[in-house]
Amino acid sequence: MKKTTTRLADGRELLYYDSRDDVVRDAVDRRPLDAVATSAELRRDPLLGDTVAVASHRQGRTYHPPADECPLCPSRDGRLSEIPAADYDVAVFENRFPSLAGDAGRCEVVCFTSDHDASFADLSPEQAGLVLDAWTDRTAELSQLPGVEQVFCFENRGKEIGVTLGHPHGQIYAYPFTTPRTELMLRSLAEHRERTGGNLFDDVLADERADGRRIVLAGEHWTAYVPYAAHWPYEVHLYPNRRVPDLLGLDEDARREFPQVYLELLKRFDRIFGEGEPRTPYIAGWHQAPFTAADRGEFALHLELFTVRRTSGKLKFLAGSESGMSVFINDVPPESAAQRLREVASQ
């Protein structure tokens, strides 16, 4: 992998990740951009103890532009975009409309491919491996920024999720705090250790592998399963079989196998509802240990993938119980979801 760092016209950082070492990235951003002005701030809820990001500048962000005006495509044929090069493998840049900025963190955009009409599932194993390298490098770099506590690499796909740009891309949030979801995991981890002396992540993974009913894919170095208490109709958790706290801890064998396992998983997601259905909307995100957590070595890196579609043509809405009280109601038994995902193995 070759990494090239440059700047956009307004001073934001842009990074190219290339599979070839001889690629030269010297294209200049020729857009007349004003300096980025953000108003992101963090406010703590005194009742719940969680944090809300207030970012009013995001009201003006790009919203469903036509394909020939996509800001994530390469700059070519006289059209200038966020990426000055005429082509690229993987590109990462600071978000022009960040939810987190300055002392409140940092947000980046990750473009998986220059092909506007592709999806992550369409990438080759080599391309997916390069994205994994980019995620890992950004986790390492962002961990060095003052105040950054946790890095979250994720992808939203589909208008049903709220995606406003159709180009295949994801995001990276560098939070200056430990997120509420991770706090709950760390609490459960500590309680399990005190009660049993074991590691909660290891024991859950071992139980799922022994039970087998909710296993979707089992590789030499990775296991994908539908959790026993899945919140979403189709939800899969992907774990390396050897526990590591973050992407930097993956060994070469796990890194080598990941693209095959993850691409197969995404292809199966696209087949859940039948060949005639639009591609399945989903959210996929890496859960990594906070950098200063006392027991970060006990935390297990994993990826969580789920869709908001519950059946053909119908979405799972977070209504009263889910939105009001955080009590999920799942219409699809996890065992049935796992069986369906096993049945739709890609051809």
Short mmCIF file of C-alpha atoms in Angstrom, two decimals:
data_model
loop_
_atom_site.label_atom_id
_atom_site.label_comp_id
_atom_site.label_asym_id
_atom_site.label_seq_id
_atom_site.Cartn_x
_atom_site.Cartn_y
_atom_site.Cartn_z
CA MET A 1 0.00 0.00 0.00
CA LYS A 2 1.19 3.52 -0.85
CA LYS A 3 -0.18 6.46 1.12
CA THR A 4 -0.07 10.03 -0.19
CA THR A 5 -1.13 12.99 1.93
CA THR A 6 -2.12 16.35 0.44
CA ARG A 7 -4.52 19.25 1.07
CA LEU A 8 -7.74 20.44 -0.53
CA ALA A 9 -8.25 24.08 -1.53
CA ASP A 10 -9.81 24.98 1.82
CA GLY A 11 -7.05 23.34 3.84
CA ARG A 12 -8.74 20.04 4.65
CA GLU A 13 -6.56 16.94 4.60
CA LEU A 14 -6.87 14.45 1.72
CA LEU A 15 -5.20 11.03 1.65
CA TYR A 16 -4.85 8.59 -1.22
CA TYR A 17 -4.33 4.87 -0.58
CA ASP A 18 -3.00 3.02 -3.62
CA SER A 19 -2.27 -0.63 -4.23
CA ARG A 20 0.69 0.27 -6.48
CA ASP A 21 3.83 1.96 -5.20
CA ASP A 22 4.57 3.80 -8.45
CA VAL A 23 1.38 5.93 -8.49
CA VAL A 24 2.00 9.68 -8.29
CA ARG A 25 -0.69 11.82 -6.66
CA ASP A 26 0.09 15.45 -7.46
CA ALA A 27 -3.27 16.75 -8.74
CA VAL A 28 -4.16 20.13 -7.24
CA ASP A 29 -7.62 21.09 -6.01
CA ARG A 30 -8.51 24.04 -8.29
CA ARG A 31 -11.88 24.88 -6.74
CA PRO A 32 -12.29 28.39 -5.26
CA LEU A 33 -13.33 27.18 -1.82
CA ASP A 34 -13.79 29.32 1.26
CA ALA A 35 -12.35 28.10 4.53
CA VAL A 36 -14.55 25.57 6.30
CA ALA A 37 -16.67 27.12 9.04
CA THR A 38 -18.19 24.70 11.53
CA SER A 39 -20.26 25.15 14.64
CA ALA A 40 -20.00 21.66 16.09
CA GLU A 41 -20.30 21.45 19.85
CA LEU A 42 -20.89 18.65 22.34
CA ARG A 43 -23.62 18.82 24.97
CA ARG A 44 -24.01 16.31 27.77
CA ASP A 45 -27.48 15.13 28.76
CA PRO A 46 -27.61 15.38 32.57
CA LEU A 47 -30.36 12.77 32.87
CA LEU A 48 -29.03 10.05 30.57
CA GLY A 49 -25.36 10.90 30.91
CA ASP A 50 -24.77 10.65 27.17
CA THR A 51 -23.45 13.25 24.73
CA VAL A 52 -25.21 14.97 21.83
CA ALA A 53 -23.35 16.66 18.97
CA VAL A 54 -24.99 19.90 17.85
CA ALA A 55 -23.88 20.79 14.32
CA SER A 56 -26.18 23.31 12.66
CA HIS A 57 -23.85 23.83 9.67
CA ARG A 58 -24.80 20.36 8.43
CA GLN A 59 -28.18 21.69 7.28
CA GLY A 60 -26.43 22.95 4.15
CA ARG A 61 -24.64 19.73 3.21
CA THR A 62 -24.91 18.22 -0.28
CA TYR A 63 -28.21 16.37 -0.69
CA HIS A 64 -28.82 13.72 -3.37
CA PRO A 65 -26.98 15.39 -6.26
CA PRO A 66 -27.33 13.89 -9.75
CA ALA A 67 -24.64 11.36 -10.66
CA ASP A 68 -22.84 13.83 -12.94
CA GLU A 69 -22.43 16.22 -9.98
CA CYS A 70 -21.28 13.67 -7.41
CA PRO A 71 -18.61 15.26 -5.16
CA LEU A 72 -17.00 11.87 -4.48
CA CYS A 73 -16.25 10.95 -8.07
CA PRO A 74 -12.80 11.78 -9.47
CA SER A 75 -12.23 15.20 -11.04
CA ARG A 76 -12.38 14.67 -14.80
CA ASP A 77 -13.95 16.02 -17.99
CA GLY A 78 -13.87 19.55 -16.61
CA ARG A 79 -15.81 18.70 -13.45
CA LEU A 80 -14.08 19.39 -10.13
CA SER A 81 -14.88 17.33 -7.05
CA GLU A 82 -13.61 16.67 -3.53
CA ILE A 83 -10.96 14.42 -5.07
CA PRO A 84 -8.68 16.30 -7.53
CA ALA A 85 -7.22 13.15 -9.14
CA ALA A 86 -8.69 11.78 -12.37
CA ASP A 87 -8.89 8.33 -10.78
CA TYR A 88 -8.15 6.72 -7.42
CA ASP A 89 -8.16 3.43 -5.52
CA VAL A 90 -9.22 4.56 -2.03
CA ALA A 91 -9.42 8.18 -0.91
CA VAL A 92 -10.00 9.66 2.55
CA PHE A 93 -10.62 13.31 3.35
CA GLU A 94 -11.87 15.51 6.16
CA ASN A 95 -15.62 15.97 5.93
CA ARG A 96 -16.62 19.47 4.78
CA PHE A 97 -19.79 19.15 6.89
CA PRO A 98 -18.55 17.33 10.00
CA SER A 99 -20.68 16.29 12.96
CA LEU A 100 -17.53 16.55 15.09
CA ALA A 101 -14.80 19.15 14.65
CA GLY A 102 -11.96 20.84 16.53
CA ASP A 103 -11.98 19.97 20.21
CA ALA A 104 -15.21 18.05 19.59
CA GLY A 105 -13.47 15.41 17.45
CA ARG A 106 -12.99 14.79 13.75
CA CYS A 107 -15.01 13.31 10.88
CA GLU A 108 -13.60 11.83 7.68
CA VAL A 109 -15.10 10.45 4.48
CA VAL A 110 -13.76 7.19 3.00
CA CYS A 111 -14.34 6.62 -0.72
CA PHE A 112 -14.05 2.89 -1.36
CA THR A 113 -13.67 3.13 -5.14
CA SER A 114 -13.80 5.70 -7.93
CA ASP A 115 -16.64 3.73 -9.59
CA HIS A 116 -19.82 5.67 -8.80
CA ASP A 117 -22.14 2.76 -9.66
CA ALA A 118 -20.37 0.12 -7.58
CA SER A 119 -21.01 -1.01 -4.02
CA PHE A 120 -18.65 -2.42 -1.42
CA ALA A 121 -19.86 -5.91 -2.34
CA ASP A 122 -18.63 -5.32 -5.91
CA LEU A 123 -15.03 -4.72 -4.84
CA SER A 124 -12.38 -7.31 -5.52
CA PRO A 125 -10.70 -8.96 -2.51
CA GLU A 126 -7.64 -6.82 -3.25
CA GLN A 127 -9.71 -3.62 -3.21
CA ALA A 128 -11.49 -4.63 0.00
CA GLY A 129 -8.11 -5.39 1.55
CA LEU A 130 -6.93 -1.90 0.65
CA VAL A 131 -9.98 -0.40 2.38
CA LEU A 132 -9.10 -2.46 5.46
CA ASP A 133 -5.58 -1.03 5.29
CA ALA A 134 -7.01 2.50 5.08
CA TRP A 135 -9.32 1.91 8.07
CA THR A 136 -6.37 0.59 10.05
CA ASP A 137 -4.09 3.48 9.12
CA ARG A 138 -6.73 6.07 9.97
CA THR A 139 -7.36 4.40 13.34
CA ALA A 140 -3.64 4.64 14.09
CA GLU A 141 -3.36 8.27 12.94
CA LEU A 142 -6.52 9.52 14.62
CA SER A 143 -5.55 7.86 17.89
CA GLN A 144 -2.66 10.32 18.06
CA LEU A 145 -4.85 13.43 17.90
CA PRO A 146 -5.22 15.24 21.22
CA GLY A 147 -8.37 14.26 23.05
CA VAL A 148 -9.51 11.47 20.71
CA GLU A 149 -10.86 8.59 22.76
CA GLN A 150 -12.45 6.23 20.24
CA VAL A 151 -12.48 5.71 16.46
CA PHE A 152 -15.54 4.39 14.64
CA CYS A 153 -15.23 3.33 10.98
CA PHE A 154 -18.63 2.73 9.41
CA GLU A 155 -20.68 2.62 6.23
CA ASN A 156 -24.29 3.67 5.65
CA ARG A 157 -25.77 2.29 2.42
CA GLY A 158 -29.11 3.15 0.93
CA LYS A 159 -31.57 6.03 0.95
CA GLU A 160 -33.59 4.16 3.56
CA ILE A 161 -30.68 4.66 5.96
CA GLY A 162 -30.55 8.39 5.20
CA VAL A 163 -27.60 8.34 2.80
CA THR A 164 -27.43 11.58 0.80
CA LEU A 165 -24.62 10.63 -1.60
CA GLY A 166 -24.97 7.55 -3.79
CA HIS A 167 -21.24 7.02 -4.36
CA PRO A 168 -19.85 3.99 -2.44
CA HIS A 169 -18.33 5.50 0.66
CA GLY A 170 -18.17 5.31 4.43
CA GLN A 171 -17.17 7.58 7.27
CA ILE A 172 -14.84 7.66 10.23
CA TYR A 173 -15.72 9.43 13.47
CA ALA A 174 -13.00 10.19 16.00
CA TYR A 175 -14.88 10.79 19.25
CA PRO A 176 -13.39 12.73 22.19
CA PHE A 177 -15.30 10.41 24.55
CA THR A 178 -16.29 6.77 24.87
CA THR A 179 -19.62 6.22 23.14
CA PRO A 180 -22.65 5.08 25.19
CA ARG A 181 -22.86 1.76 23.33
CA THR A 182 -19.25 0.96 24.12
CA GLU A 183 -19.72 2.03 27.72
CA LEU A 184 -22.47 -0.57 28.03
CA MET A 185 -20.22 -3.25 26.54
CA LEU A 186 -17.40 -2.37 28.93
CA ARG A 187 -19.80 -2.52 31.88
CA SER A 188 -21.08 -5.94 30.82
CA LEU A 189 -17.49 -7.06 30.26
CA ALA A 190 -16.48 -6.07 33.81
CA GLU A 191 -19.57 -7.65 35.38
CA HIS A 192 -18.99 -10.93 33.53
CA ARG A 193 -15.33 -11.02 34.56
CA GLU A 194 -16.25 -10.42 38.20
CA ARG A 195 -18.96 -13.08 38.10
CA THR A 196 -17.17 -15.81 36.12
CA GLY A 197 -13.52 -14.86 35.82
CA GLY A 198 -13.80 -15.21 32.05
CA ASN A 199 -13.91 -12.83 29.09
CA LEU A 200 -17.45 -12.03 27.94
CA PHE A 201 -16.56 -11.64 24.25
CA ASP A 202 -14.63 -14.92 24.20
CA ASP A 203 -17.40 -16.79 25.98
CA VAL A 204 -20.18 -15.44 23.72
CA LEU A 205 -18.22 -16.33 20.58
CA ALA A 206 -17.42 -19.81 21.93
CA ASP A 207 -21.08 -20.38 22.82
CA GLU A 208 -22.27 -19.29 19.38
CA ARG A 209 -19.75 -21.54 17.62
CA ALA A 210 -20.71 -24.48 19.83
CA ASP A 211 -24.46 -23.93 19.34
CA GLY A 212 -24.19 -23.35 15.59
CA ARG A 213 -27.80 -22.38 14.91
CA ARG A 214 -27.00 -18.70 14.43
CA ILE A 215 -23.66 -19.09 12.63
CA VAL A 216 -23.72 -17.57 9.12
CA LEU A 217 -20.08 -18.00 8.08
CA ALA A 218 -17.19 -19.69 9.87
CA GLY A 219 -13.71 -19.15 8.46
CA GLU A 220 -10.33 -20.10 9.81
CA HIS A 221 -9.81 -16.64 11.29
CA TRP A 222 -13.31 -15.04 11.34
CA THR A 223 -16.79 -16.00 12.52
CA ALA A 224 -20.04 -14.30 11.49
CA TYR A 225 -23.20 -14.96 13.47
CA VAL A 226 -26.63 -13.51 14.21
CA PRO A 227 -26.64 -12.60 17.92
CA TYR A 228 -29.02 -14.42 20.27
CA ALA A 229 -30.79 -11.14 21.13
CA ALA A 230 -30.48 -9.42 17.76
CA HIS A 231 -32.08 -5.97 17.74
CA TRP A 232 -32.62 -5.80 13.98
CA PRO A 233 -34.47 -8.18 11.60
CA TYR A 234 -31.21 -9.17 9.90
CA GLU A 235 -28.16 -8.42 12.02
CA VAL A 236 -24.75 -10.10 11.85
CA HIS A 237 -21.71 -9.69 14.09
CA LEU A 238 -18.32 -10.51 12.58
CA TYR A 239 -15.47 -11.37 14.98
CA PRO A 240 -11.86 -12.39 14.48
CA ASN A 241 -11.42 -15.76 16.16
CA ARG A 242 -8.39 -14.39 18.04
CA ARG A 243 -9.45 -11.50 20.26
CA VAL A 244 -7.77 -8.14 19.57
CA PRO A 245 -8.87 -4.67 20.81
CA ASP A 246 -8.77 -2.84 17.47
CA LEU A 247 -7.90 -3.05 13.79
CA LEU A 248 -4.21 -2.54 14.52
CA GLY A 249 -4.16 -5.84 16.40
CA LEU A 250 -5.18 -8.02 13.45
CA ASP A 251 -2.42 -10.38 12.28
CA GLU A 252 -1.62 -11.01 8.64
CA ASP A 253 -3.69 -14.21 8.46
CA ALA A 254 -6.82 -12.45 9.70
CA ARG A 255 -6.21 -9.48 7.38
CA ARG A 256 -5.78 -11.81 4.44
CA GLU A 257 -9.01 -13.73 5.08
CA PHE A 258 -11.19 -10.72 5.94
CA PRO A 259 -11.99 -9.58 2.36
CA GLN A 260 -13.31 -13.00 1.32
CA VAL A 261 -15.50 -13.35 4.42
CA TYR A 262 -16.84 -9.79 4.43
CA LEU A 263 -17.56 -9.64 0.70
CA GLU A 264 -19.43 -12.93 0.92
CA LEU A 265 -21.44 -11.59 3.84
CA LEU A 266 -22.40 -8.42 1.95
CA LYS A 267 -23.40 -10.42 -1.12
CA ARG A 268 -25.65 -12.57 1.01
CA PHE A 269 -27.25 -9.45 2.45
CA ASP A 270 -28.14 -8.40 -1.08
CA ARG A 271 -29.87 -11.75 -1.63
CA ILE A 272 -31.99 -11.86 1.52
CA PHE A 273 -35.16 -10.50 -0.06
CA GLY A 274 -34.84 -12.05 -3.52
CA GLU A 275 -33.14 -11.26 -6.80
CA GLY A 276 -35.80 -8.78 -7.93
CA GLU A 277 -35.42 -6.54 -4.87
CA PRO A 278 -33.25 -3.41 -4.73
CA ARG A 279 -29.96 -3.80 -2.95
CA THR A 280 -30.39 -4.19 0.80
CA PRO A 281 -29.86 -0.98 2.78
CA TYR A 282 -27.51 -1.50 5.69
CA ILE A 283 -25.26 -0.01 8.34
CA ALA A 284 -21.90 -1.64 8.99
CA GLY A 285 -19.50 -0.44 11.66
CA TRP A 286 -16.30 -1.47 13.42
CA HIS A 287 -16.44 -1.52 17.22
CA GLN A 288 -12.97 -0.82 18.62
CA ALA A 289 -11.70 -0.41 22.17
CA PRO A 290 -11.38 3.15 23.50
CA PHE A 291 -7.74 4.15 23.60
CA THR A 292 -7.58 4.96 27.32
CA ALA A 293 -9.91 2.26 28.65
CA ALA A 294 -8.33 0.49 31.63
CA ASP A 295 -9.41 -2.90 30.30
CA ARG A 296 -9.02 -2.22 26.57
CA GLY A 297 -7.09 -5.47 26.16
CA GLU A 298 -10.24 -7.32 27.25
CA PHE A 299 -12.36 -5.64 24.57
CA ALA A 300 -12.91 -7.54 21.31
CA LEU A 301 -12.80 -5.83 17.94
CA HIS A 302 -15.83 -6.73 15.89
CA LEU A 303 -17.97 -5.49 13.02
CA GLU A 304 -21.74 -5.16 13.31
CA LEU A 305 -23.84 -5.28 10.14
CA PHE A 306 -27.61 -4.82 10.03
CA THR A 307 -30.44 -3.73 7.76
CA VAL A 308 -33.52 -1.65 8.50
CA ARG A 309 -35.54 -3.71 5.99
CA ARG A 310 -37.60 -6.39 7.74
CA THR A 311 -39.19 -8.02 4.70
CA SER A 312 -39.70 -7.30 1.02
CA GLY A 313 -40.82 -3.69 0.61
CA LYS A 314 -41.16 -3.06 4.36
CA LEU A 315 -38.84 -1.24 6.75
CA LYS A 316 -38.25 -1.66 10.46
CA PHE A 317 -39.12 1.69 12.01
CA LEU A 318 -37.89 2.69 15.46
CA ALA A 319 -41.25 3.69 16.89
CA GLY A 320 -42.51 4.16 20.46
CA SER A 321 -40.78 1.35 22.34
CA GLU A 322 -37.49 1.55 20.44
CA SER A 323 -37.18 5.33 20.16
CA GLY A 324 -38.89 6.20 23.42
CA MET A 325 -37.49 3.54 25.75
CA SER A 326 -34.65 1.82 23.81
CA VAL A 327 -36.49 -1.51 24.00
CA PHE A 328 -36.25 -3.19 20.61
CA ILE A 329 -38.90 -5.53 19.22
CA ASN A 330 -37.60 -7.86 16.54
CA ASP A 331 -40.04 -9.39 14.04
CA VAL A 332 -37.57 -11.99 12.74
CA PRO A 333 -36.27 -14.73 15.09
CA PRO A 334 -32.44 -14.67 15.02
CA GLU A 335 -32.31 -18.38 14.19
CA SER A 336 -34.56 -17.80 11.15
CA ALA A 337 -32.42 -14.85 10.04
CA ALA A 338 -29.26 -16.96 10.26
CA GLN A 339 -30.87 -19.80 8.33
CA ARG A 340 -31.94 -17.39 5.59
CA LEU A 341 -28.42 -15.95 5.35
CA ARG A 342 -27.00 -19.48 5.04
CA GLU A 343 -29.51 -20.31 2.29
CA VAL A 344 -28.57 -17.34 0.11
CA ALA A 345 -24.89 -18.15 -0.34
CA SER A 346 -23.59 -16.17 -3.29
CA GLN A 347 -23.04 -18.02 -6.52
#
